[in-house]
XYZ file of C-alpha atoms in Angstrom:
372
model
C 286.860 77.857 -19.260
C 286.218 78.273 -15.843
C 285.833 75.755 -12.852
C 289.013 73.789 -14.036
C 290.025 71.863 -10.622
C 293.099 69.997 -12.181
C 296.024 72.842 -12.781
C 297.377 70.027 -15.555
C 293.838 70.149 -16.913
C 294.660 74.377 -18.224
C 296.727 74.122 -20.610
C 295.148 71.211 -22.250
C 291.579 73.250 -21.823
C 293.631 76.218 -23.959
C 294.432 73.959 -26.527
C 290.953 72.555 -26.593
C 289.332 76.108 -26.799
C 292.072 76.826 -29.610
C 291.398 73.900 -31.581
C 294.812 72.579 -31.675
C 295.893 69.159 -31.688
C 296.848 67.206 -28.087
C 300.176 65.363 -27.574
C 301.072 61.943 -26.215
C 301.382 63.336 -23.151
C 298.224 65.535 -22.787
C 296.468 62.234 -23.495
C 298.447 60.870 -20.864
C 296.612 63.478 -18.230
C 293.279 63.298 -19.462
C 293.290 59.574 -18.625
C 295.112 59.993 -15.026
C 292.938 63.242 -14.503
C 290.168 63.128 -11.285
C 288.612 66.602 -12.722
C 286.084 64.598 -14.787
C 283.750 67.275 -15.100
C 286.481 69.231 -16.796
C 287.375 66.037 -18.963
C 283.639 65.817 -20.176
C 282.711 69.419 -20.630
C 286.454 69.641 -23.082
C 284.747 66.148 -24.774
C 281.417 67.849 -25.144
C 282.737 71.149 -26.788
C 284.244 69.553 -29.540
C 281.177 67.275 -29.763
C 279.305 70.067 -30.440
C 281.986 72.497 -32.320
C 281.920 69.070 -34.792
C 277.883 68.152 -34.823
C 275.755 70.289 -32.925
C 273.511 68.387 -31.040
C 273.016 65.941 -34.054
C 273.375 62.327 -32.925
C 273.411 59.338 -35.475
C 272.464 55.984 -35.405
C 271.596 53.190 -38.738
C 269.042 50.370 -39.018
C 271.415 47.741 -39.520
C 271.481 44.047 -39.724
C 274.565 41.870 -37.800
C 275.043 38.848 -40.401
C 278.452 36.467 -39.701
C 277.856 34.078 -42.224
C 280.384 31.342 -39.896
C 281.491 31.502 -36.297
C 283.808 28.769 -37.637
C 287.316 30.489 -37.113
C 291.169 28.804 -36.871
C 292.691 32.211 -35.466
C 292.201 31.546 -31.631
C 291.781 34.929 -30.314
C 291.767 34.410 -26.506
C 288.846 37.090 -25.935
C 286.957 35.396 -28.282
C 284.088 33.055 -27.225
C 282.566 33.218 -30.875
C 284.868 31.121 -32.451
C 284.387 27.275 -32.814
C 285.856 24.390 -34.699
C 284.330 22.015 -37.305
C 282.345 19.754 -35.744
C 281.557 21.802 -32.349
C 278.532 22.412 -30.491
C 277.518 25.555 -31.644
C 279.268 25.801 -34.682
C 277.540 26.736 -37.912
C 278.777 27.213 -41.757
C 275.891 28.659 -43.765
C 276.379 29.030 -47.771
C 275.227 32.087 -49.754
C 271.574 30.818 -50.337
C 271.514 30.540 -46.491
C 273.011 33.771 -45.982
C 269.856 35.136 -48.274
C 267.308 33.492 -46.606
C 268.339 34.267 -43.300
C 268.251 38.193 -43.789
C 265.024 37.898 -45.796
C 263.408 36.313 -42.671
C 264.635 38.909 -40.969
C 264.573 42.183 -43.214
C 262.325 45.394 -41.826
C 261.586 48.217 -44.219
C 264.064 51.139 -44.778
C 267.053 48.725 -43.981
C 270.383 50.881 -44.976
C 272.859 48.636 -43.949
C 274.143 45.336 -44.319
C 276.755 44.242 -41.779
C 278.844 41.024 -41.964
C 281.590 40.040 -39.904
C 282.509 36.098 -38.887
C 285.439 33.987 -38.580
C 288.215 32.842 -40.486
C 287.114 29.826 -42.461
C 289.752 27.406 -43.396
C 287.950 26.095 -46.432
C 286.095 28.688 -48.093
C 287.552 30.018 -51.181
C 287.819 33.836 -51.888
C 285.075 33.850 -54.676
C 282.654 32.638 -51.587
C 282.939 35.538 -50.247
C 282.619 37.552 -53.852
C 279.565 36.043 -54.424
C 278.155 36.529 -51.296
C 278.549 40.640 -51.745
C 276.872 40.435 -55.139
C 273.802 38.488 -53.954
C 273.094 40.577 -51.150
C 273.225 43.495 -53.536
C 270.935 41.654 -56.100
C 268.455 40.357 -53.346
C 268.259 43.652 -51.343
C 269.064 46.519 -53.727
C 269.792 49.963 -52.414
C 271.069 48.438 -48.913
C 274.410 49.301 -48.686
C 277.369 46.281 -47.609
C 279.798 47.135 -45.399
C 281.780 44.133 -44.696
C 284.249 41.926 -42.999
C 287.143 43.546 -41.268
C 290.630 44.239 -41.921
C 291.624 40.768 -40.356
C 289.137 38.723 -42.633
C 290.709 40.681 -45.743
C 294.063 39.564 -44.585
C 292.797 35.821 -44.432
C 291.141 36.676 -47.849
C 294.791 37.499 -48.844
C 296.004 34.414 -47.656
C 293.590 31.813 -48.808
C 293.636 33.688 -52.518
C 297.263 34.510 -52.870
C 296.464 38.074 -54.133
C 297.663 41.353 -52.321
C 295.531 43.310 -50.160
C 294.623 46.086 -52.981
C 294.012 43.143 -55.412
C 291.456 41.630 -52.510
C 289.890 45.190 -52.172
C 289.621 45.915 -55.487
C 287.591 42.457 -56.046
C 285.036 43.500 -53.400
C 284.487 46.726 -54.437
C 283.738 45.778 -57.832
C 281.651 42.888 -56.505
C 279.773 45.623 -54.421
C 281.559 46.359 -51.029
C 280.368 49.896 -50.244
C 282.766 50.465 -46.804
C 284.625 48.206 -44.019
C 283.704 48.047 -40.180
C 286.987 48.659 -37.765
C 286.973 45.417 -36.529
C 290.382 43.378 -36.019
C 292.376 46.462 -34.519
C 292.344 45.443 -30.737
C 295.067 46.726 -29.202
C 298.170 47.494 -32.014
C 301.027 46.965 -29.160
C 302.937 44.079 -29.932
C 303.118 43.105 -26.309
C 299.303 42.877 -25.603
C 298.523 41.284 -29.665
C 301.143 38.439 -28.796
C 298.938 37.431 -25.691
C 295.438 38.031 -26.885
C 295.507 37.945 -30.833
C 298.513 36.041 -31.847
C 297.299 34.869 -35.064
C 295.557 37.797 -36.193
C 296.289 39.785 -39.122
C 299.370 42.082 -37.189
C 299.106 45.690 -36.326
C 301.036 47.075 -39.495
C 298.891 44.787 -41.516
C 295.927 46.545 -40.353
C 296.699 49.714 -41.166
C 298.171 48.644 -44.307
C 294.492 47.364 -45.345
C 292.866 50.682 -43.900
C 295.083 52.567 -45.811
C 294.793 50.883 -48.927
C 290.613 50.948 -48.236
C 290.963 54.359 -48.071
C 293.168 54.926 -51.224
C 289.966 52.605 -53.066
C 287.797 55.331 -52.403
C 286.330 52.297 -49.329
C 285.630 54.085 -46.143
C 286.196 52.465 -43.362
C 285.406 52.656 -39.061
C 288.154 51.968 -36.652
C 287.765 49.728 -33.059
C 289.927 49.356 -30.018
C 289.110 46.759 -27.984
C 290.065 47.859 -24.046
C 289.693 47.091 -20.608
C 291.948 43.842 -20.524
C 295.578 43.632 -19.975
C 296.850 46.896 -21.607
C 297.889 49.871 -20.154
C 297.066 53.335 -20.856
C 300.136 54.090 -22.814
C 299.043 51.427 -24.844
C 295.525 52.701 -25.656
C 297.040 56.023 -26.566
C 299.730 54.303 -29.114
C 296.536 52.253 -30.749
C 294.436 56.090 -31.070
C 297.967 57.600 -32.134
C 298.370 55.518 -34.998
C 294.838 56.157 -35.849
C 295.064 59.869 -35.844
C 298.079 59.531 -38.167
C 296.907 57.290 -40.438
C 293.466 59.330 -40.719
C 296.208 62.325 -41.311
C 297.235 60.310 -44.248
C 293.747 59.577 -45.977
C 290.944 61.126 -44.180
C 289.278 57.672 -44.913
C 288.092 57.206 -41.176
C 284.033 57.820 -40.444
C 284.371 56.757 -36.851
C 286.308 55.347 -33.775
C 284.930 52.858 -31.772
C 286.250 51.903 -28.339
C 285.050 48.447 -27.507
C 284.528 47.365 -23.520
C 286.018 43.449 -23.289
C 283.175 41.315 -22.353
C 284.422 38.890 -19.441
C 282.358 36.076 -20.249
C 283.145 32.331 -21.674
C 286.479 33.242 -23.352
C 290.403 32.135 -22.386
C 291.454 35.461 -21.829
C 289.229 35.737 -18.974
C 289.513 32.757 -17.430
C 293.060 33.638 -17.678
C 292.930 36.580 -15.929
C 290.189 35.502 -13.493
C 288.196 38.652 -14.419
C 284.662 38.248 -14.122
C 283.671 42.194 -13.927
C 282.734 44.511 -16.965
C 284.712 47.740 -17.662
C 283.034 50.403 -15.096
C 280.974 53.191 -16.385
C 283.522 56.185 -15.499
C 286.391 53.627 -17.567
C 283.873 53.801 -20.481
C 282.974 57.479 -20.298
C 286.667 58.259 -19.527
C 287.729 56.548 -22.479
C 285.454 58.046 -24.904
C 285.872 61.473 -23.858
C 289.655 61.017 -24.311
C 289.224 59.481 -27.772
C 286.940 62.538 -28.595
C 289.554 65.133 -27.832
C 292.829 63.247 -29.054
C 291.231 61.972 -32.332
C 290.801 65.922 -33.613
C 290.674 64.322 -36.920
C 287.981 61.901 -36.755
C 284.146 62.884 -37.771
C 282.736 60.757 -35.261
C 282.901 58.812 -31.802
C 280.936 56.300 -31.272
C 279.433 55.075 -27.446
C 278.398 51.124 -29.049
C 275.437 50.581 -26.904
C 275.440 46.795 -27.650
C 278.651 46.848 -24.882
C 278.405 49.812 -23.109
C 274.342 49.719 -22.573
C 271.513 51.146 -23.939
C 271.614 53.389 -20.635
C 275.499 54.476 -20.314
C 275.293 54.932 -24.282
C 272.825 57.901 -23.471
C 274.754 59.445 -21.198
C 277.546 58.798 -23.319
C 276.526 61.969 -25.342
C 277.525 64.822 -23.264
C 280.635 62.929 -23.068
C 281.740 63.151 -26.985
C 280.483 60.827 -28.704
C 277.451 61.302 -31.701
C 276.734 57.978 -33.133
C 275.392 54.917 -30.518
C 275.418 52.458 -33.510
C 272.377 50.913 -34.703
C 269.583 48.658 -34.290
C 272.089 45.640 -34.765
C 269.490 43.050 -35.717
C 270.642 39.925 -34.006
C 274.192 40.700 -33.128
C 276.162 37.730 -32.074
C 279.502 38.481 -31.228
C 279.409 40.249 -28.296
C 276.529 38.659 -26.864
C 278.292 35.108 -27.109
C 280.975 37.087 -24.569
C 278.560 38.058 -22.228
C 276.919 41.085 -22.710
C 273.886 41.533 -21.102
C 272.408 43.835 -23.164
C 269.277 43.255 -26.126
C 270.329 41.545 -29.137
C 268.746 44.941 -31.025
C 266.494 47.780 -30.394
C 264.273 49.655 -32.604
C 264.668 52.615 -34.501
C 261.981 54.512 -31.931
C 263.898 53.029 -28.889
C 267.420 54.605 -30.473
C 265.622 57.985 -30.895
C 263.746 57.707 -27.459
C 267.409 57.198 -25.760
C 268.944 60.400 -27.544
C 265.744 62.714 -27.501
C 265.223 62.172 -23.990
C 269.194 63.248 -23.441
C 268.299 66.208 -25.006
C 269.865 65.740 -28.560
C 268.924 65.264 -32.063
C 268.333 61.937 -33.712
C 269.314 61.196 -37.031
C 268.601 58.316 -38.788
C 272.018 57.559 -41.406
C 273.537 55.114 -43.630
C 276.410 52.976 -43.648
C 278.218 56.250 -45.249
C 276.867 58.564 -42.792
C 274.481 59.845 -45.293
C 271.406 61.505 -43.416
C 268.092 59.606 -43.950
C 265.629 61.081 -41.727
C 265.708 63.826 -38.447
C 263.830 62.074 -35.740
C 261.931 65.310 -34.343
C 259.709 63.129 -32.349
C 258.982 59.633 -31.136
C 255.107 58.457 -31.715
C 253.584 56.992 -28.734
């Protein structure tokens, strides 16, 4: 590869062209690197050596059936307590209702994801999979993240596997990544002290995986943690994905600096920049050799940076996220859903192929064109 401006950046580019794996330390460089036309054309080879020009996106629903939640994440400004402005508890009827009101034709994926309920009982939740399956048959649940199944184990006294196996027989067709944060033990015990812990995570990932339940994976960046960090949260990753192969996608998530502790802690009131974002993706695409896809979430990066996003690794921007919540409640300024011809406008016009998938990454439809 020629035009390499960073000497660090050639032996890492060798490795790249080679297709063998990077160590801590390469990861190390790509992140403290200036060359970042190097860093994205490395990103965009193995973008392409993986998909072609192929890039994937769902038509999803965002359903969190509670934002009622005792765990007290300090980036969260979702959560609320019983009784709060805000707050809201819906039962499975509700739940029903509130995606039939909202259901479009050729909906592939159902996508819940809420807080952790003090009071609800496991079979809540067991019910709730099996009436979205009997109320909206052929649309595929993936649901509630490895932290909710831990609660799940808690508030049921059964182990994670039992847990799994309960959903998966109820209807559970795959997990999101949510929950993962940051796996350090230093950065968890400031922003996530609660939460289900690192091994725990992985534990329920693993075991998802050994159920035959794919699953996505998250990192949630651009707080308090250091790079060394964010490469120890994608390390684990890669070696539990070694492990199972049960990974469809990585998902680096920006922090959203708006109406949560964390940021009033750190008196941050500024979003990650774009070159963070596109740094971080590109780095994830080349250290995560083992991982299908990359995915540039437009709901926090932008509709506009998750474009450009493509020639920087990544081949899935997500979905049309029908009324996403979460992030929104932190502050990001971006729609609250876009279309399925607005996702394949953004990736046509950077030159790549939509493809319209499921939750599994099953291919629906090639987008060849967008109608006027």
């Amino acid at each position: 590869m020629r035009g390499i401006r960073d000497p660090r950046l050639l032996p890492i580019a060798e490795k790249v062209m080679e297709g063998k794996r990077l160590s801590f330390e390469d990861g190390l460089v790509l992140y403290q690197t200036k060359d970042l036309p190097t860093l994205m054309r490395l990103a965009n080879l193995v973008r392409e050596r993986k998909h072609g020009h192929k890039t994937y996106f769902v038509h999803s629903i965002r359903v969190s059936q509670t934002n009622i939640c005792y765990v007290g994440c300090t980036f969260c400004a979702f959560q609320r307590r019983f009784g709060e402005e805000g707050a809201w508890d819906f039962d499975v009827d509700e739940v029903v209702a509130w995606v039939k009101e909202r259901y479009q034709p050729g909906l592939t994926e159902i996508h819940l994801t809420a807080g952790h309920h003090p009071k609800r009982p496991f079979s809540y939740y067991l019910d709730l999979v099996r009436a979205l399956k009997e109320n909206f048959p052929g649309v595929q649940v993936k649901a509630w993240t490895a932290a909710e199944i831990h609660h799940f184990s808690k508030i049921a006294r059964l182990s994670y596997r039992e847990v799994l196996e309960a959903l998966k027989e109820a209807g559970l067709d795959a997990m999101p990544g949510g929950g993962a944060e940051i796996f350090a033990e230093r950065v968890r015990r400031r922003i996530a002290r609660a939460k289900v812990s690192a091994e725990g995570w992985l534990a329920i990932h693993r075991t998802a995986h050994e159920l035959g339940i794919p699953t996505n994976a998250t990192m949630l960046y651009g707080h308090i943690e250091t790079l060394e960090e964010r490469l120890d949260h994608m390390d684990r990753l890669r070696r539990l994905q070694d492990e199972t192969g049960g990974f469809m996608s990585f998902i680096p998530l920006a922090f959203q600096p708006d109406g949560n502790q964390l940021a009033r802690e750190l008196g941050k009131k500024e979003f990650t920049t774009g070159l963070d974002d596109l740094r971080n993706l590109a780095v994830a695409r080349l250290y995560l050799d083992n991982f299908p896809h990359i995915k540039g979430y437009w709901a926090t990066l932008t509709p506009e940076l998750a474009q450009v996003s493509l020639d920087w690794g990544v081949t899935d921007i997500d979905g049309t996220l029908i009324e996403e919540r979460i992030v929104h409640m932190a502050g990001s300024p971006t729609p609250q859903g876009l279309t399925k011809r607005e996702l394949a406008r953004i990736i046509l016009m950077a030159g790549r192929i939509p493809v319209e998938r499921d939750a599994l990454y099953r291919e629906v439809r090639v987008w060849d064109r967008v109608e006027a």
